[in-house]
Amino acid sequence: MDAPPIVRVLPDHVIDQIAAGEVVERPASVVKELVENALDAGATRIQIDLEEGGARLIRVSDDGSGMGREDLELAFAPHATSKLSGPEDLLHIASLGFRGEALASIGSVARCQLTSRRPEDALGWRVVNEGGRLGPVLEAGAPLGTAVEVRDLFYNTPARRRFLKKTGTEFSRCLDVVQRAALAHDGVGFVLSHDGQRAFDVEPAMDLAGRIRRTFGAEVASALERVEARDGTSRLEGYVAPPRLSRRDTSRQMWFLNGRALRDRLLSAVLREGYRGFLVEHRQPVVFLRIAMDPALVDVNVHPMKSEVRFREERRLFGFLVNALREALRRTDMATPGMSLVEGAARREARAAAAPRPMPALPDPGVLVPRGAPPRTPERLEVREVPGAPWSAAPPARPAHAAPPETLDAPARDEFAGPFLQVARTYLVRALPDGFEVVDQHALHERITYETLRAEVRAGSVAVQRLLVPELVELARSEVELLGGHAPALARLGIELEPFGPTTIAVHGLPARLRRPDAAGLVADLVRVLEESGKPPDADEVLEEVLHSAACRSSVMAGDELGEEAIAALLRRGAQLESDQTCPHARPTRVRFTLADLERAFHRR
Ligand code: ADP
Ligand code: MG
């Protein structure tokens, strides 16, 4: 006898639940889909009410175009959408939704109710969907627009429900979704409440700057630099924060493409490239950037949650974005505001007092200009650690948008005439018309060396200092081969070397710019960079690393006693650079105390 067949087509509700797995991962994904629907419906006010992090209730109400009776009958059906009609529409999607999957998916894993009324209808309509079981469409009194209620998410898929995190975690993900939507859509007001408490809101009339301020506070908002650029029909606009506001995570990194919040490989690469040389490794820049481009130039249909896209002209877009970003970044005020150091120290002192456990040495702001005190080692000052510290108070740096004070950035008279104070043979203190500045002489010199070298390499004219006696560096066989293979490319960078026996490299010449170069150290760095990247020395990212390493392996200016003349020359050369505010490894080169900082430090205001 034949065994009964074992392959069968799944019942519809199971198919929907499986599909739901792709779209609905947690409450935040429901919030995202419902808010997108409201935006697609042209809403100007969207209210989001959550209970228990969204696990118990998610209600999204809008004042958009609403739906009629027949629409309600179909809204929960899989692959039902008003946003696409034929395959050609997929090539230029201008709406946030288009897959017709969200409501069907959500309906299959929760108890839902959809109420809607169009402007032309006197009465509204309502339909209930319990875990995929659709009720009849009934007449109902309703305000204009649409309200979708989603209760008891995953009540019928316990395995999923178990994966939900703590209420606070789920809520903060929902908050993130709403905030990103609010930052992407001027002209739309948002109100978010959680367990009856208002958690976030923006008014429809607020612009991007106002929305950022509302979301992240005045400190971030007032340090931002405006970005605006155009390439053909593509536009970029938004704000970037100076590198000192960078963070460990990407929570304040926001890209919007035609109103869609997204994370994208290409856009991450744009940030890495744009901030190269300005940011310490593993720090994430803070940016709020909107791209507006012809929908035909981008494929948004590559990811069920629509959070990734594919750009059709990747290279061109990449170049355009990086240039616009770097240009804006150069205008940001990168000097570390001195006041934040004082406050950081005060906070740490307070914390240390509260918790009497061993603390690392506190930076003592007084030591920056010691009076006869024995010089401390640079490490103990911890100045470099501070940019990563949390910032709570408003920064004393000059406000964004305001023209920079002339005296700081574009001196009329010779601002490098001194007098200067050199502290611990490491820090240069110089008076500014409205305060003073402490410069790390080594970091600045490193930046100068790096920038000059880079300009020479770009111009194809690196001056080479030939060594009278080649310096021999012992390496592993494979390393000698690696370097030997790249010798011609390295020569174009002013690094002349050749294999000298199976385990030895002979360095014949180095860029003349390098001051007291450490050939062995440089060679070791070269090997590491080439091995890690697997690319030739003139590939952009390798080149940058090699130049960084060269700059860092040479300018041993820490510990040099400098006279007034030398100090003036160093500062003057720094001022001529594209940016002299950070060293090539993105540590700050200077810390600035303005009058306002001093007044706050002395409690005069
Ligand atoms: P999609 O957004 O991909 O079209 P959805 O399942 O999210 O698919 O929604 C199905 C359809 O229901 C939409 O195409 C739209 O016509 C309608 N719809 C959903 N939410 C709303 C809303 N808030 N206002 C008006 N129409 C809506
Ligand atoms: Mg949708």
XYZ file of C-alpha atoms and ligand atoms in Angstrom:
633
model
C 0.000 0.000 0.000
C 1.109 3.518 -0.719
C 2.095 5.595 2.265
C 0.016 8.754 2.531
C 1.645 11.863 1.008
C 3.649 13.921 3.480
C 4.103 17.159 1.515
C 1.231 19.601 1.827
C 0.580 23.281 1.390
C 0.492 25.145 4.697
C -2.743 26.741 5.851
C -2.892 30.499 5.173
C -2.616 31.601 8.781
C 0.565 29.579 9.236
C 2.003 31.069 6.047
C 1.215 34.525 7.393
C 2.837 33.769 10.726
C 5.968 32.619 8.971
C 5.973 35.742 6.836
C 5.378 37.802 9.963
C 8.660 36.537 11.308
C 10.450 38.566 8.676
C 8.633 41.813 9.287
C 7.539 41.730 12.908
C 10.379 40.956 15.217
C 9.352 43.020 18.215
C 7.080 45.915 19.180
C 9.424 48.429 17.557
C 8.935 46.763 14.172
C 5.162 47.127 14.527
C 5.561 50.780 15.469
C 7.789 51.308 12.446
C 5.320 49.771 9.997
C 2.295 51.584 11.411
C 4.068 54.940 11.500
C 5.210 54.414 7.912
C 1.629 53.724 6.893
C 0.499 56.937 8.586
C 3.229 58.886 6.807
C 2.323 57.313 3.478
C -1.272 58.392 4.111
C -0.076 61.995 4.305
C -0.632 62.446 8.037
C 0.519 65.677 9.684
C -0.093 64.438 13.213
C 0.732 60.970 14.427
C 0.058 59.773 17.927
C 1.659 56.609 19.246
C 0.461 55.108 22.518
C 2.278 52.170 24.041
C 1.696 49.986 27.055
C 4.324 47.696 28.561
C 6.922 48.546 25.975
C 4.384 47.828 23.233
C 3.941 44.174 24.174
C 0.498 44.853 25.636
C -0.654 47.688 23.382
C 0.536 49.645 20.390
C -1.909 52.208 19.064
C -1.003 54.475 16.161
C -3.521 57.158 15.209
C -3.116 59.549 12.321
C -4.978 62.312 10.532
C -4.095 60.976 7.094
C -6.248 60.167 4.101
C -8.093 57.258 5.754
C -9.696 54.221 4.137
C -13.146 53.301 2.898
C -15.139 50.157 3.493
C -13.641 48.101 0.647
C -10.151 49.141 1.640
C -10.738 47.864 5.149
C -11.891 44.546 3.797
C -8.553 44.112 2.082
C -6.115 45.990 4.315
C -5.239 42.886 6.365
C -4.972 40.598 3.340
C -1.436 39.539 2.436
C 0.036 41.345 -0.553
C -2.714 43.938 -0.504
C -1.443 47.439 -1.099
C -2.539 50.711 -2.668
C 1.060 51.724 -3.340
C 2.006 49.538 -6.288
C 0.053 48.446 -9.282
C 2.455 46.922 -11.795
C 6.013 45.623 -11.756
C 7.271 48.855 -13.328
C 6.287 50.674 -10.123
C 8.953 48.703 -8.263
C 11.591 50.664 -10.142
C 10.712 53.968 -8.567
C 9.161 53.556 -5.159
C 8.335 56.870 -3.572
C 6.294 55.568 -0.623
C 7.683 54.016 2.546
C 5.564 50.888 2.201
C 4.961 48.884 -0.944
C 5.061 45.207 -0.045
C 1.519 45.007 1.290
C 2.748 42.702 4.007
C 2.825 44.668 7.216
C -0.803 44.649 8.270
C -1.232 41.006 7.262
C 1.826 40.025 9.271
C 0.897 42.052 12.316
C -2.693 40.794 12.165
C -1.523 37.200 12.238
C 0.389 37.557 15.512
C -1.733 39.957 17.611
C -5.245 41.125 18.358
C -5.772 44.050 16.045
C -8.430 46.601 15.393
C -8.385 49.063 12.527
C -10.657 52.096 12.487
C -10.669 54.614 9.679
C -12.608 57.437 8.099
C -12.013 59.313 4.863
C -12.807 63.018 4.553
C -15.603 62.258 2.062
C -17.370 59.788 4.390
C -19.738 60.815 7.151
C -19.087 57.659 9.143
C -16.018 55.552 9.604
C -15.454 51.799 9.455
C -13.910 49.294 11.745
C -12.544 45.802 11.367
C -11.046 43.392 13.875
C -8.355 40.825 13.173
C -7.487 38.308 15.879
C -4.415 36.313 15.019
C -5.413 36.154 11.370
C -9.179 35.654 11.921
C -10.774 38.622 10.203
C -14.121 39.914 11.408
C -16.732 41.795 9.363
C -16.263 45.461 8.466
C -18.692 47.452 10.603
C -19.720 51.061 10.656
C -18.182 53.065 13.456
C -17.954 56.651 14.554
C -14.392 57.803 14.064
C -12.309 60.935 13.649
C -10.729 61.620 10.258
C -7.804 59.394 9.541
C -6.824 55.993 10.787
C -6.188 54.328 14.127
C -4.624 50.887 14.369
C -4.581 49.082 17.696
C -2.314 46.110 18.209
C -2.810 44.260 21.481
C -0.985 41.316 23.010
C 1.694 40.971 20.395
C 2.740 37.329 19.837
C -0.064 36.048 22.106
C -0.463 33.103 19.705
C 3.236 32.518 19.060
C 4.639 31.962 22.569
C 8.105 31.158 21.253
C 8.329 34.687 19.886
C 6.804 36.257 22.912
C 9.498 34.704 25.075
C 12.103 36.510 23.033
C 10.818 39.930 24.031
C 13.198 41.812 26.276
C 12.444 43.843 29.371
C 9.759 46.514 29.023
C 12.334 49.281 29.185
C 14.391 47.772 26.386
C 11.434 47.249 24.083
C 10.200 50.728 24.824
C 13.526 52.348 24.055
C 13.582 50.587 20.699
C 10.129 51.946 19.953
C 11.279 55.378 21.025
C 14.232 55.133 18.661
C 11.910 54.275 15.766
C 9.623 57.213 16.523
C 12.506 59.623 16.963
C 14.059 58.584 13.678
C 10.717 59.036 11.932
C 10.338 62.452 13.530
C 13.814 63.482 12.439
C 13.079 62.384 8.887
C 9.787 64.222 8.403
C 9.478 67.953 8.792
C 5.880 69.046 8.706
C 4.659 66.069 10.739
C 3.968 66.231 14.458
C 4.588 63.199 16.655
C 3.409 62.395 20.161
C 4.572 59.232 21.883
C 3.199 58.070 25.204
C 4.154 55.091 27.301
C 1.860 53.708 29.997
C -0.031 56.964 29.960
C 3.029 59.206 30.271
C 4.149 61.459 27.460
C 7.608 60.295 26.432
C 8.434 62.314 23.323
C 6.849 64.864 21.056
C 7.603 67.271 18.247
C 5.278 69.814 16.686
C 4.556 69.724 12.953
C 6.206 73.108 12.356
C 9.585 72.157 13.864
C 12.498 71.999 11.470
C 15.318 69.457 11.606
C 17.442 71.553 13.959
C 14.511 71.951 16.340
C 13.799 68.237 16.175
C 17.401 67.355 16.976
C 17.360 69.762 19.897
C 14.143 68.242 21.213
C 15.470 64.726 20.807
C 19.054 65.022 21.999
C 19.270 68.289 23.868
C 20.887 71.661 23.437
C 24.451 70.495 23.813
C 24.429 68.378 20.671
C 22.176 70.777 18.793
C 24.318 73.835 19.370
C 27.542 72.145 18.270
C 26.206 70.974 14.919
C 27.443 72.126 11.571
C 24.987 72.426 8.693
C 25.536 70.269 5.596
C 24.002 71.158 2.266
C 25.125 69.853 -1.079
C 23.781 68.841 -4.437
C 24.926 66.532 -7.179
C 22.693 66.415 -10.222
C 19.218 65.664 -8.901
C 20.500 64.229 -5.615
C 20.553 66.424 -2.557
C 22.178 66.039 0.832
C 21.171 68.120 3.811
C 21.406 67.867 7.537
C 23.919 68.292 10.319
C 27.189 66.791 11.492
C 28.631 67.049 14.977
C 32.288 67.772 15.678
C 34.388 64.667 16.356
C 34.600 65.387 20.072
C 30.904 64.500 20.399
C 31.486 61.067 18.920
C 30.166 58.048 20.773
C 30.841 54.407 21.327
C 27.591 53.415 19.600
C 25.733 54.437 16.463
C 22.589 55.569 18.247
C 23.075 59.142 17.056
C 23.992 58.271 13.540
C 21.026 58.846 11.349
C 20.698 58.566 7.637
C 17.449 59.212 5.870
C 16.824 58.438 2.267
C 13.697 60.006 0.818
C 12.166 60.013 4.288
C 13.214 56.472 5.129
C 15.505 55.888 8.094
C 18.108 53.358 7.090
C 21.376 51.727 7.951
C 23.430 50.987 4.951
C 26.869 49.605 4.273
C 27.681 52.341 1.786
C 26.556 55.099 4.128
C 28.608 53.649 6.990
C 31.588 53.646 4.668
C 30.870 57.289 3.839
C 31.085 58.150 7.530
C 34.308 56.196 8.010
C 35.866 57.933 5.046
C 34.432 61.347 5.836
C 35.698 61.316 9.403
C 39.007 59.655 8.579
C 41.771 61.364 10.489
C 39.274 63.190 12.671
C 38.037 60.327 14.801
C 39.781 57.926 17.129
C 39.274 54.296 16.169
C 36.056 52.652 17.374
C 34.355 55.993 17.923
C 31.153 56.689 16.056
C 30.366 60.105 14.659
C 27.097 61.868 15.384
C 25.301 62.852 12.175
C 21.773 63.582 11.016
C 21.750 63.453 7.261
C 18.977 63.355 4.727
C 19.434 62.284 1.154
C 16.790 63.146 -1.379
C 17.198 61.395 -4.689
C 15.242 60.185 -7.666
C 13.569 56.931 -6.487
C 14.637 55.364 -9.769
C 18.278 55.630 -8.638
C 17.822 53.363 -5.655
C 16.370 49.903 -5.093
C 14.560 49.759 -1.762
C 13.226 46.278 -2.385
C 16.148 44.287 -1.010
C 15.206 43.741 2.617
C 11.898 42.672 4.251
C 12.173 45.446 6.817
C 13.218 47.858 4.093
C 16.128 49.052 6.209
C 18.752 48.344 3.568
C 18.808 49.592 0.027
C 20.913 49.318 -3.095
C 22.112 52.432 -4.845
C 22.456 52.311 -8.587
C 25.391 54.705 -8.863
C 27.340 53.753 -5.752
C 30.679 55.265 -6.650
C 29.370 58.618 -7.655
C 27.133 58.861 -4.603
C 29.993 57.840 -2.338
C 32.308 60.537 -3.666
C 29.604 63.154 -3.494
C 28.688 62.352 0.110
C 32.254 62.080 1.383
C 33.214 65.427 -0.094
C 30.186 67.182 1.297
C 30.811 65.655 4.707
C 34.489 66.543 4.911
C 33.786 70.037 3.810
C 31.260 70.527 6.611
C 33.448 68.769 9.132
C 36.300 71.166 8.566
C 34.026 73.986 9.596
C 33.134 72.397 12.937
C 34.924 73.595 16.014
C 37.172 70.701 16.874
C 39.102 72.177 19.750
C 38.201 70.447 22.971
C 36.345 72.974 25.074
C 38.335 73.389 28.256
C 35.262 73.829 30.396
C 34.197 70.281 29.703
C 37.501 69.102 31.154
C 36.865 71.030 34.311
C 33.340 69.708 34.535
C 34.406 66.179 33.684
C 36.922 66.331 36.493
C 34.358 67.750 38.877
C 31.911 65.008 37.996
C 34.508 62.356 38.516
C 35.486 63.882 41.823
C 31.874 63.830 42.903
C 31.516 60.241 41.812
C 34.721 59.280 43.592
C 33.457 60.919 46.758
C 30.157 59.078 46.488
C 31.767 55.711 45.906
C 34.998 55.353 47.848
C 36.580 52.772 45.584
C 39.952 53.268 43.950
C 39.705 55.701 41.060
C 42.180 56.494 38.339
C 44.179 59.656 38.852
C 41.960 62.666 38.397
C 42.951 65.212 35.845
C 43.627 68.362 37.739
C 42.735 71.307 35.551
C 45.047 73.518 37.568
C 48.025 71.602 36.332
C 47.592 72.871 32.818
C 49.328 76.076 33.788
C 51.402 75.127 36.794
C 53.196 77.708 38.837
C 56.480 76.184 39.797
C 54.855 72.814 40.224
C 56.930 69.912 39.031
C 55.853 69.044 35.497
C 53.620 66.044 35.290
C 53.917 63.422 32.667
C 51.484 63.923 29.799
C 49.784 60.616 30.530
C 48.681 61.715 33.949
C 46.905 64.740 32.587
C 44.485 62.458 30.782
C 43.564 65.282 28.491
C 43.196 62.845 25.642
C 40.722 60.677 27.438
C 38.255 63.405 27.968
C 36.625 63.728 24.547
C 35.003 60.370 25.199
C 33.527 61.480 28.488
C 29.777 62.029 28.729
C 28.850 65.630 28.146
C 26.045 67.030 30.123
C 26.382 70.776 30.274
C 26.094 73.082 27.308
C 29.423 73.298 25.550
C 31.273 76.525 25.750
C 32.422 76.086 22.176
C 31.163 78.686 19.789
C 27.557 78.048 18.810
C 26.848 76.490 15.447
C 25.733 78.889 12.719
C 27.290 81.865 14.457
C 30.225 83.118 12.448
C 33.422 82.070 14.180
C 34.969 84.846 16.194
C 37.461 86.464 13.863
C 40.152 86.453 16.419
C 40.158 82.685 16.772
C 40.141 81.489 13.208
C 41.057 84.346 10.939
C 43.470 86.588 12.711
C 43.718 90.144 11.531
C 47.036 90.888 13.219
C 49.797 88.436 13.997
C 48.305 86.160 16.576
C 51.493 84.135 16.674
C 53.633 86.853 18.121
C 53.557 85.309 21.582
C 54.241 85.354 24.427
C 53.929 81.636 24.904
C 54.340 79.388 27.850
C 55.716 75.901 27.478
C 54.600 73.442 30.108
C 56.419 70.182 30.788
C 58.106 70.503 27.392
C 54.899 69.190 25.953
C 52.160 71.793 26.080
C 52.139 75.262 24.632
C 49.892 77.802 26.243
C 48.976 80.865 24.322
C 46.657 83.731 25.029
C 43.620 84.312 22.840
C 41.658 87.519 22.810
C 38.868 85.799 24.707
C 40.698 83.180 26.726
C 43.616 80.871 26.194
C 44.511 77.714 24.392
C 46.675 74.762 25.335
C 48.308 73.036 22.387
C 49.853 69.582 22.494
C 52.997 70.328 20.535
C 53.636 66.736 19.550
C 50.095 66.151 18.330
C 50.177 69.355 16.311
C 53.541 68.560 14.804
C 52.299 65.132 13.876
C 49.339 66.681 12.085
C 51.576 69.102 10.218
C 53.934 66.350 9.112
C 51.054 64.196 8.003
C 49.268 66.907 6.044
C 52.421 68.101 4.308
C 53.409 64.587 3.427
C 49.971 63.866 2.068
C 50.054 66.988 -0.084
C 53.460 65.957 -1.437
C 52.275 62.443 -2.231
C 49.209 63.789 -3.997
C 51.375 66.123 -6.049
C 53.724 63.227 -6.824
C 56.687 65.141 -5.465
C 57.846 63.632 -2.218
C 61.267 64.964 -1.291
C 63.426 62.023 -0.228
C 66.241 62.066 2.255
C 68.675 59.330 1.246
C 70.429 57.642 4.112
C 74.216 57.603 3.941
C 74.236 54.139 5.397
C 71.087 52.116 4.690
C 69.263 51.048 7.800
C 68.865 47.292 7.979
C 65.676 45.895 9.450
C 65.278 42.217 10.332
C 61.955 40.691 9.348
C 60.359 37.349 8.633
C 60.905 35.956 5.150
C 57.302 36.496 4.103
C 57.439 40.074 5.313
C 60.538 40.807 3.280
C 58.800 39.403 0.218
C 55.694 41.417 0.893
C 57.598 44.694 1.180
C 59.883 43.842 -1.738
C 56.850 43.304 -3.928
C 55.540 46.743 -3.086
C 58.884 48.545 -3.330
C 58.017 50.638 -6.433
C 54.727 51.842 -4.948
C 56.417 52.617 -1.639
C 59.097 54.608 -3.471
C 56.355 56.894 -4.737
C 55.577 57.622 -1.091
C 59.198 58.518 -0.476
C 59.958 55.233 1.257
C 62.863 53.623 -0.578
C 63.699 50.113 0.460
C 64.801 46.810 -1.009
C 65.314 43.269 0.184
C 68.802 42.707 1.541
C 68.998 38.982 2.045
C 66.087 36.676 2.801
C 65.221 38.140 6.208
C 66.499 41.679 5.942
C 65.140 44.874 4.408
C 67.474 47.755 3.650
C 65.920 51.205 3.992
C 67.734 53.613 1.676
C 65.647 56.702 1.871
C 62.713 58.235 3.715
C 60.603 61.331 3.125
C 62.687 64.411 3.903
C 59.761 65.804 5.887
C 60.222 63.234 8.604
C 62.099 64.521 11.582
C 64.371 61.922 13.176
C 62.480 59.043 11.572
C 62.337 55.636 13.211
C 62.936 53.432 10.166
C 62.481 50.112 11.966
C 59.209 51.222 13.526
C 57.949 52.511 10.213
C 58.831 49.271 8.447
C 57.027 47.278 11.117
C 53.936 49.456 10.670
C 54.125 49.027 6.907
C 54.129 45.278 7.216
C 51.158 45.355 9.558
C 49.096 47.722 7.420
C 49.821 45.846 4.201
C 49.043 42.495 5.784
C 45.849 43.641 7.434
C 44.451 45.379 4.384
C 45.690 42.983 1.719
C 45.875 45.981 -0.591
C 48.758 47.845 -2.261
C 50.339 50.870 -0.548
C 48.698 53.364 -2.864
C 45.157 52.164 -2.127
C 43.513 55.095 -0.387
C 43.016 53.610 3.037
C 46.461 52.010 3.111
C 48.065 55.247 2.028
C 46.407 57.145 4.843
C 47.584 54.592 7.385
C 51.116 54.640 6.062
C 51.220 58.423 6.216
C 49.823 58.384 9.749
C 52.423 55.928 10.794
C 55.198 57.894 9.101
C 54.097 61.092 10.812
C 53.837 59.371 14.137
C 57.153 57.529 13.817
C 59.086 60.679 13.187
C 58.028 63.889 14.810
C 59.395 63.319 18.246
C 58.448 66.711 19.481
C 57.157 65.592 22.819
C 59.795 66.592 25.279
C 61.507 69.131 23.009
C 62.335 72.405 24.608
C 61.012 75.054 22.205
C 61.873 78.733 22.046
C 59.374 81.454 21.207
C 60.451 81.433 17.580
C 60.000 77.702 17.179
C 56.638 77.815 18.885
C 55.435 80.634 16.665
C 56.614 78.761 13.563
C 54.851 75.581 14.650
C 51.566 77.347 15.349
C 51.759 79.323 12.135
C 52.277 76.199 10.074
C 49.423 74.539 11.893
C 47.135 77.422 11.052
C 47.825 76.925 7.345
C 46.557 73.347 7.371
C 43.214 72.136 6.209
C 42.633 71.155 9.798
C 44.996 71.470 12.715
C 42.511 70.632 15.425
C 43.297 66.956 15.753
C 46.421 64.857 15.232
C 46.260 62.217 12.473
C 45.025 59.708 15.034
C 42.281 62.151 15.846
C 43.426 63.040 19.313
C 42.812 66.708 19.846
C 45.767 69.007 19.313
C 44.356 71.753 21.463
C 42.113 72.503 24.364
C 40.553 75.919 24.519
C 39.331 77.900 27.507
C 37.183 80.837 26.569
C 36.287 83.665 28.844
C 32.905 82.059 29.304
C 34.605 78.853 30.471
C 36.682 80.746 32.958
C 33.697 82.615 34.278
C 31.835 79.401 34.808
C 34.840 77.740 36.385
C 35.096 80.602 38.857
C 31.344 80.660 39.428
C 31.035 84.181 38.137
C 27.959 83.087 36.258
P 1.977 48.640 2.421
O 2.192 49.784 3.339
O 3.231 47.962 2.049
O 1.126 48.992 1.254
P 0.488 47.531 4.611
O 0.137 46.135 4.945
O 1.323 48.260 5.586
O 1.170 47.506 3.197
O -0.837 48.336 4.364
C -1.778 47.879 3.391
C -2.588 49.027 2.827
O -3.470 49.539 3.809
C -1.754 50.220 2.394
O -1.279 50.078 1.074
C -2.746 51.356 2.541
O -3.507 51.498 1.370
C -3.642 50.924 3.659
N -3.263 51.569 4.927
C -2.579 51.021 5.938
N -2.429 51.888 6.951
C -3.032 53.027 6.572
C -3.216 54.322 7.186
N -2.719 54.599 8.413
N -3.910 55.263 6.497
C -4.408 54.994 5.265
N -4.265 53.799 4.642
C -3.587 52.829 5.280
Mg 2.984 49.607 5.216
